[in-house]
Amino acid sequence: MNHQHYPFQLEPLPFAYDALEPYIDQTTLHFHHDKHMNTYIDNLNKALNPYPQLHNQSLEELLCHLEAIPEEIRTAVKNNGGGVYNHQLYFASMHHSKTTENFPAGEIANKISEYFDSYKDFQSEWKKAALQLFGSGYVWLVYDKGALEIVCTPNQDIPPILCKKPLLLLDVWEHAYYLDYQNRRSAYIDAFFSVINWSKVDQHLQIYTKS
Ligand code: MN
């Protein structure tokens, strides 16, 4: 979806730093975006710098063909490239909701009813997955061969995105919530439901169903 290539650059957040308050505060977003995400970008560029043959590849091309990456930088590209890809999608998954009720609408709402029975059931499955994920990682909503599925990955790993197409992503690394919620991951997951950008999720779904 994103055709950026080396040298990768930190794109601005798609909303103001204080746009997600009171659910996620601006201090967390400054650290998360300006420091954590920026470090992944710097380290990805450092790893790729001596390999000009990789400089025209997009992030998806790099991550989907890790076997083609020289072995000495493969782990660095997987971890740091994953860190860039995952944060782009995580930040794109959120927005400032103008209403207190933040529900999916359009085709994504139909698909959620079809595969999880109701939005409430989706929320409880999503929350269960996010709470059960041990250590650091992500919870994904993916579109796979016409169906919706919740998938968890550890560290900065990505699901095999060539066959499973990502719609929505929740970062459950502690740096995503510790300043706001300390050890209360459950409260952070609840807060995330209030800031999900469902129209963006619906746009992703439409791209995949048309392709
Ligand atoms: Mn993060």
PDB file of C-alpha atoms and ligand atoms in Angstrom, residues 32-33 36-37 40 83 86-87 90-91 137-138 156 171-176 188, ligand 1:
ATOM      1  CA  HIS A  32       5.891   6.297  20.554  1.00  0.00           C
ATOM      2  CA  HIS A  33       6.074   8.065  17.196  1.00  0.00           C
ATOM      3  CA  HIS A  36      10.308   4.402  19.170  1.00  0.00           C
ATOM      4  CA  MET A  37       9.144   4.455  15.543  1.00  0.00           C
ATOM      5  CA  TYR A  40      13.107   1.500  13.781  1.00  0.00           C
ATOM      6  CA  GLY A  83       8.720  -2.089  13.412  1.00  0.00           C
ATOM      7  CA  ASN A  86       3.532  -2.160  12.129  1.00  0.00           C
ATOM      8  CA  HIS A  87       3.672   1.363  13.521  1.00  0.00           C
ATOM      9  CA  TYR A  90      -1.156   1.020  14.104  1.00  0.00           C
ATOM     10  CA  PHE A  91      -1.196   4.821  13.831  1.00  0.00           C
ATOM     11  CA  GLY A 137       3.416  -7.991  20.168  1.00  0.00           C
ATOM     12  CA  TYR A 138       0.386  -7.045  18.106  1.00  0.00           C
ATOM     13  CA  GLN A 156       7.650  -6.903  15.419  1.00  0.00           C
ATOM     14  CA  ASP A 171       0.213  -2.400  19.475  1.00  0.00           C
ATOM     15  CA  VAL A 172       0.361  -4.115  22.876  1.00  0.00           C
ATOM     16  CA  TRP A 173       4.023  -3.382  23.602  1.00  0.00           C
ATOM     17  CA  GLU A 174       4.109  -1.706  27.020  1.00  0.00           C
ATOM     18  CA  HIS A 175       5.505   1.528  25.506  1.00  0.00           C
ATOM     19  CA  ALA A 176       2.119   1.960  23.800  1.00  0.00           C
ATOM     20  CA  TYR A 188      -5.778   0.385  27.230  1.00  0.00           C
TER      21      TYR A 188
HETATM   22 MN    MN B   1       5.046   0.456  19.436  1.00  0.00          MN
END
